[in-house]
Amino acid sequence: MLFTPLQTERLTLRAYAPSDIPALMPLIGAREVAATTLRIPHPFTDSDARSFMTATQEELANGNALRLAVVLRGSDTLCGGAGLRIEPDHRRAELGYWIGVPYWGNGYATEAAEAMVKHGFETLGLHRIFASHVTNNPASARVLKKIGMRYEGRHRGHILKWGEFLDLDMYGMVASDTEPVPLGR
Ligand SMILES: CC(C)(COP(=O)(O)OP(=O)(O)OC[C@H]1O[C@@H](n2cnc3c(N)ncnc32)[C@H](O)[C@@H]1OP(=O)(O)O)[C@@H](O)C(=O)NCCC(=O)NCCS
């Protein structure tokens, strides 16, 4: 299915293609990326990559999710991924994102997340977008606050990650949240 890429100042968010696999593997396969995400397998194998490509195409076709490659605008260099897991019955979606370690600290996650949220509200007609991060992921907390999400509470021991129960901090926004939220909580 064709998806018209989203453009930001420095990034393009486009559908994945099987030709992304060689660039994807070392980035998404890094332990640092898997450590604070909920659904990225580690180690990330060739088979995981192929399943990932199939799943993203199927989701794009059935509208249950929009998982996009984040590439540098102009060069098409893959630097990360961003996605919305959509629950159409409730017009809501869960936002997720990751950026490859060599690209951290450039504001790319914030730029990509902002574009996803804008697309979700303005094009997909969502009412609510939410996200969560494990409490030992302050960079993600910062990203969510920068894009205007509001802190909604802590789910204690919600995740069993690599043998440890982790707390999850919840964030969300609704389409009518037009006022910027002051940073910090
Ligand atoms: C979280 C992640 C997406 C951030 O990507 P990024 O492109 O570096 O993020 P940005 O540059 O847009 O913003 C990061 C912000 O966090 C801040 N930050 C980074 N490390 C931090 C830390 N240890 N404590 C507090 N703030 C931190 C940065 O200073 C920046 O804020 P600023 O713009 O106000 O200075 C990236 O680290 C990543 O992919 N991690 C692994 C996967 C993951 O955790 N995904 C999110 C799951 S919820």
CSV table of C-alpha atoms and ligand atoms in Angstrom, one decimal:
chain,number,residue,atom,x,y,z
A,1,MET,CA,0.0,0.0,0.0
A,2,LEU,CA,1.3,3.5,-0.9
A,3,PHE,CA,1.9,5.9,2.0
A,4,THR,CA,2.7,9.5,1.3
A,5,PRO,CA,5.8,10.2,3.4
A,6,LEU,CA,5.6,12.8,6.1
A,7,GLN,CA,8.2,15.6,5.9
A,8,THR,CA,9.7,17.6,8.7
A,9,GLU,CA,12.5,20.1,8.6
A,10,ARG,CA,15.3,17.5,8.7
A,11,LEU,CA,13.5,14.1,8.4
A,12,THR,CA,11.3,12.1,6.2
A,13,LEU,CA,9.0,9.5,7.8
A,14,ARG,CA,8.2,6.9,5.1
A,15,ALA,CA,7.0,3.3,4.8
A,16,TYR,CA,9.7,0.7,5.4
A,17,ALA,CA,11.1,-1.3,2.4
A,18,PRO,CA,12.9,-4.6,2.5
A,19,SER,CA,16.0,-2.7,1.2
A,20,ASP,CA,16.1,-1.0,4.6
A,21,ILE,CA,17.1,-4.3,6.3
A,22,PRO,CA,20.9,-3.9,6.1
A,23,ALA,CA,20.7,-0.4,7.7
A,24,LEU,CA,18.0,-1.3,10.1
A,25,MET,CA,19.7,-4.4,11.7
A,26,PRO,CA,22.7,-2.7,13.4
A,27,LEU,CA,20.5,0.3,14.6
A,28,ILE,CA,17.5,-1.5,16.0
A,29,GLY,CA,19.7,-4.4,17.1
A,30,ALA,CA,21.7,-2.3,19.6
A,31,ARG,CA,21.2,-3.3,23.2
A,32,GLU,CA,20.7,0.3,24.2
A,33,VAL,CA,17.7,0.6,21.9
A,34,ALA,CA,16.1,-2.7,23.0
A,35,ALA,CA,16.8,-2.0,26.7
A,36,THR,CA,14.1,0.7,27.1
A,37,THR,CA,11.6,-0.5,24.5
A,38,LEU,CA,8.7,-2.9,25.1
A,39,ARG,CA,8.5,-4.8,21.8
A,40,ILE,CA,11.8,-4.8,20.1
A,41,PRO,CA,13.4,-8.3,20.4
A,42,HIS,CA,17.0,-8.6,21.4
A,43,PRO,CA,19.1,-9.9,19.7
A,44,PHE,CA,17.3,-8.7,16.6
A,45,THR,CA,17.7,-11.5,14.0
A,46,ASP,CA,17.3,-11.6,10.2
A,47,SER,CA,14.1,-13.5,10.8
A,48,ASP,CA,12.9,-10.7,13.1
A,49,ALA,CA,13.8,-8.2,10.4
A,50,ARG,CA,11.8,-10.1,7.7
A,51,SER,CA,8.8,-10.5,10.1
A,52,PHE,CA,9.0,-6.8,10.9
A,53,MET,CA,8.9,-5.8,7.2
A,54,THR,CA,5.9,-8.1,6.6
A,55,ALA,CA,4.1,-6.8,9.7
A,56,THR,CA,4.6,-3.1,8.9
A,57,GLN,CA,3.2,-3.7,5.3
A,58,GLU,CA,0.1,-5.6,6.7
A,59,GLU,CA,-0.6,-3.0,9.3
A,60,LEU,CA,-0.3,-0.2,6.8
A,61,ALA,CA,-2.9,-2.1,4.7
A,62,ASN,CA,-5.3,-2.9,7.5
A,63,GLY,CA,-5.0,0.4,9.3
A,64,ASN,CA,-4.2,-1.1,12.7
A,65,ALA,CA,-0.8,0.6,12.9
A,66,LEU,CA,1.5,3.0,11.1
A,67,ARG,CA,5.1,2.0,11.6
A,68,LEU,CA,7.4,4.3,9.7
A,69,ALA,CA,11.1,4.5,8.9
A,70,VAL,CA,12.7,7.7,10.1
A,71,VAL,CA,15.3,8.8,7.5
A,72,LEU,CA,17.4,11.9,7.1
A,73,ARG,CA,15.7,14.2,4.6
A,74,GLY,CA,17.7,14.3,1.3
A,75,SER,CA,20.0,11.4,1.9
A,76,ASP,CA,17.4,8.8,2.9
A,77,THR,CA,19.8,7.5,5.6
A,78,LEU,CA,17.8,5.4,8.1
A,79,CYS,CA,18.2,6.8,11.6
A,80,GLY,CA,15.2,5.4,13.5
A,81,GLY,CA,11.6,4.5,13.5
A,82,ALA,CA,8.3,5.9,14.7
A,83,GLY,CA,4.9,4.3,15.0
A,84,LEU,CA,1.2,4.6,16.0
A,85,ARG,CA,-0.6,1.5,17.2
A,86,ILE,CA,-4.2,2.4,16.3
A,87,GLU,CA,-7.4,1.4,18.0
A,88,PRO,CA,-10.0,2.7,15.5
A,89,ASP,CA,-13.0,1.9,17.8
A,90,HIS,CA,-11.7,4.5,20.3
A,91,ARG,CA,-10.0,6.8,17.8
A,92,ARG,CA,-6.9,6.5,19.8
A,93,ALA,CA,-3.3,5.4,19.2
A,94,GLU,CA,-0.2,4.6,21.1
A,95,LEU,CA,2.9,6.4,20.0
A,96,GLY,CA,6.3,4.7,19.9
A,97,TYR,CA,9.7,5.7,18.6
A,98,TRP,CA,13.4,4.7,18.6
A,99,ILE,CA,16.5,6.4,17.3
A,100,GLY,CA,19.7,4.6,16.5
A,101,VAL,CA,22.5,5.3,19.0
A,102,PRO,CA,24.8,7.2,16.6
A,103,TYR,CA,21.9,9.7,16.0
A,104,TRP,CA,20.9,10.3,19.6
A,105,GLY,CA,20.9,13.9,21.0
A,106,ASN,CA,20.0,15.7,17.7
A,107,GLY,CA,16.3,16.2,18.4
A,108,TYR,CA,15.3,13.6,15.9
A,109,ALA,CA,13.0,11.7,18.2
A,110,THR,CA,11.2,14.9,19.1
A,111,GLU,CA,10.9,15.9,15.5
A,112,ALA,CA,9.6,12.5,14.4
A,113,ALA,CA,7.2,12.2,17.3
A,114,GLU,CA,5.8,15.6,16.6
A,115,ALA,CA,5.1,14.7,13.0
A,116,MET,CA,3.4,11.4,14.0
A,117,VAL,CA,1.2,13.2,16.5
A,118,LYS,CA,0.3,15.9,13.9
A,119,HIS,CA,-0.5,13.2,11.3
A,120,GLY,CA,-2.5,11.2,13.9
A,121,PHE,CA,-4.8,14.1,14.9
A,122,GLU,CA,-5.0,16.0,11.6
A,123,THR,CA,-5.0,13.2,9.0
A,124,LEU,CA,-6.1,10.1,10.8
A,125,GLY,CA,-8.7,12.0,12.9
A,126,LEU,CA,-7.6,10.5,16.2
A,127,HIS,CA,-9.1,11.8,19.4
A,128,ARG,CA,-6.3,10.6,21.8
A,129,ILE,CA,-2.6,9.7,21.5
A,130,PHE,CA,-0.8,8.2,24.4
A,131,ALA,CA,2.7,6.9,25.1
A,132,SER,CA,4.7,5.4,28.0
A,133,HIS,CA,8.3,4.9,29.0
A,134,VAL,CA,10.1,2.9,31.5
A,135,THR,CA,11.1,5.1,34.4
A,136,ASN,CA,14.8,4.7,33.7
A,137,ASN,CA,14.4,6.4,30.3
A,138,PRO,CA,14.5,10.1,31.1
A,139,ALA,CA,15.3,11.0,27.5
A,140,SER,CA,12.0,9.6,26.4
A,141,ALA,CA,10.2,11.5,29.2
A,142,ARG,CA,11.8,14.6,27.8
A,143,VAL,CA,10.7,13.9,24.3
A,144,LEU,CA,7.1,13.3,25.4
A,145,LYS,CA,7.0,16.5,27.4
A,146,LYS,CA,8.6,18.5,24.5
A,147,ILE,CA,5.8,17.4,22.1
A,148,GLY,CA,3.2,18.5,24.6
A,149,MET,CA,2.1,15.3,26.2
A,150,ARG,CA,0.8,15.4,29.8
A,151,TYR,CA,2.0,13.0,32.5
A,152,GLU,CA,-0.9,10.7,33.5
A,153,GLY,CA,0.6,8.6,36.2
A,154,ARG,CA,2.8,5.6,37.0
A,155,HIS,CA,2.0,2.0,36.4
A,156,ARG,CA,4.1,0.2,39.0
A,157,GLY,CA,5.8,-3.0,38.1
A,158,HIS,CA,3.9,-3.1,34.8
A,159,ILE,CA,6.7,-4.5,32.6
A,160,LEU,CA,8.8,-7.6,33.1
A,161,LYS,CA,11.9,-6.7,31.1
A,162,TRP,CA,14.9,-9.0,31.1
A,163,GLY,CA,14.0,-10.5,34.5
A,164,GLU,CA,13.2,-7.3,36.2
A,165,PHE,CA,9.8,-5.7,36.9
A,166,LEU,CA,9.8,-2.1,35.7
A,167,ASP,CA,7.6,0.9,36.4
A,168,LEU,CA,6.0,2.6,33.4
A,169,ASP,CA,5.2,6.3,33.2
A,170,MET,CA,2.1,7.1,31.2
A,171,TYR,CA,1.6,10.2,29.0
A,172,GLY,CA,-1.2,11.3,26.8
A,173,MET,CA,-2.9,14.1,24.8
A,174,VAL,CA,-6.2,14.6,23.2
A,175,ALA,CA,-7.0,16.5,20.0
A,176,SER,CA,-8.3,19.5,21.9
A,177,ASP,CA,-5.0,20.0,23.9
A,178,THR,CA,-4.1,23.1,22.0
A,179,GLU,CA,-2.3,24.9,24.9
A,180,PRO,CA,1.4,24.0,25.2
A,181,VAL,CA,2.0,22.2,28.5
A,182,PRO,CA,4.8,23.7,30.7
A,183,LEU,CA,7.8,21.4,30.8
A,184,GLY,CA,8.3,19.5,34.0
A,185,ARG,CA,5.6,18.1,36.1
B,1,LIG,C1,14.6,8.0,23.8
B,1,LIG,C2,15.2,8.3,22.4
B,1,LIG,C3,14.2,8.0,21.4
B,1,LIG,C4,15.6,9.8,22.3
B,1,LIG,O1,16.1,10.0,21.0
B,1,LIG,P1,16.8,11.4,20.7
B,1,LIG,O2,16.7,11.6,19.2
B,1,LIG,O3,18.2,11.4,21.3
B,1,LIG,O4,15.9,12.4,21.4
B,1,LIG,P2,15.9,14.1,21.3
B,1,LIG,O5,17.2,14.5,20.9
B,1,LIG,O6,14.7,14.4,20.4
B,1,LIG,O7,15.5,14.5,22.8
B,1,LIG,C5,16.1,13.9,23.9
B,1,LIG,C6,15.9,14.8,25.1
B,1,LIG,O8,16.3,14.1,26.2
B,1,LIG,C7,17.3,14.7,26.9
B,1,LIG,N1,18.1,13.7,27.6
B,1,LIG,C8,18.9,12.8,27.0
B,1,LIG,N2,19.4,12.0,28.0
B,1,LIG,C9,18.9,12.4,29.1
B,1,LIG,C10,19.0,11.9,30.5
B,1,LIG,N3,19.8,10.9,30.8
B,1,LIG,N4,18.3,12.6,31.4
B,1,LIG,C11,17.5,13.6,31.1
B,1,LIG,N5,17.3,14.1,29.9
B,1,LIG,C12,18.0,13.4,28.9
B,1,LIG,C13,18.1,15.5,25.9
B,1,LIG,O9,18.9,16.5,26.5
B,1,LIG,C14,16.9,16.0,25.0
B,1,LIG,O10,16.3,17.1,25.7
B,1,LIG,P3,16.6,18.6,25.3
B,1,LIG,O11,16.2,18.7,23.8
B,1,LIG,O12,15.6,19.4,26.2
B,1,LIG,O13,18.0,18.8,25.5
B,1,LIG,C15,16.5,7.5,22.1
B,1,LIG,O14,17.3,7.6,23.2
B,1,LIG,C16,16.2,6.0,21.9
B,1,LIG,O15,15.9,5.6,20.8
B,1,LIG,N6,16.3,5.2,23.0
B,1,LIG,C17,16.0,3.8,22.9
B,1,LIG,C18,14.6,3.4,22.4
B,1,LIG,C19,13.6,4.1,23.3
B,1,LIG,O16,13.8,4.2,24.5
B,1,LIG,N7,12.5,4.5,22.7
B,1,LIG,C20,11.4,5.2,23.4
B,1,LIG,C21,10.6,4.1,24.1
B,1,LIG,S1,9.4,4.9,25.2
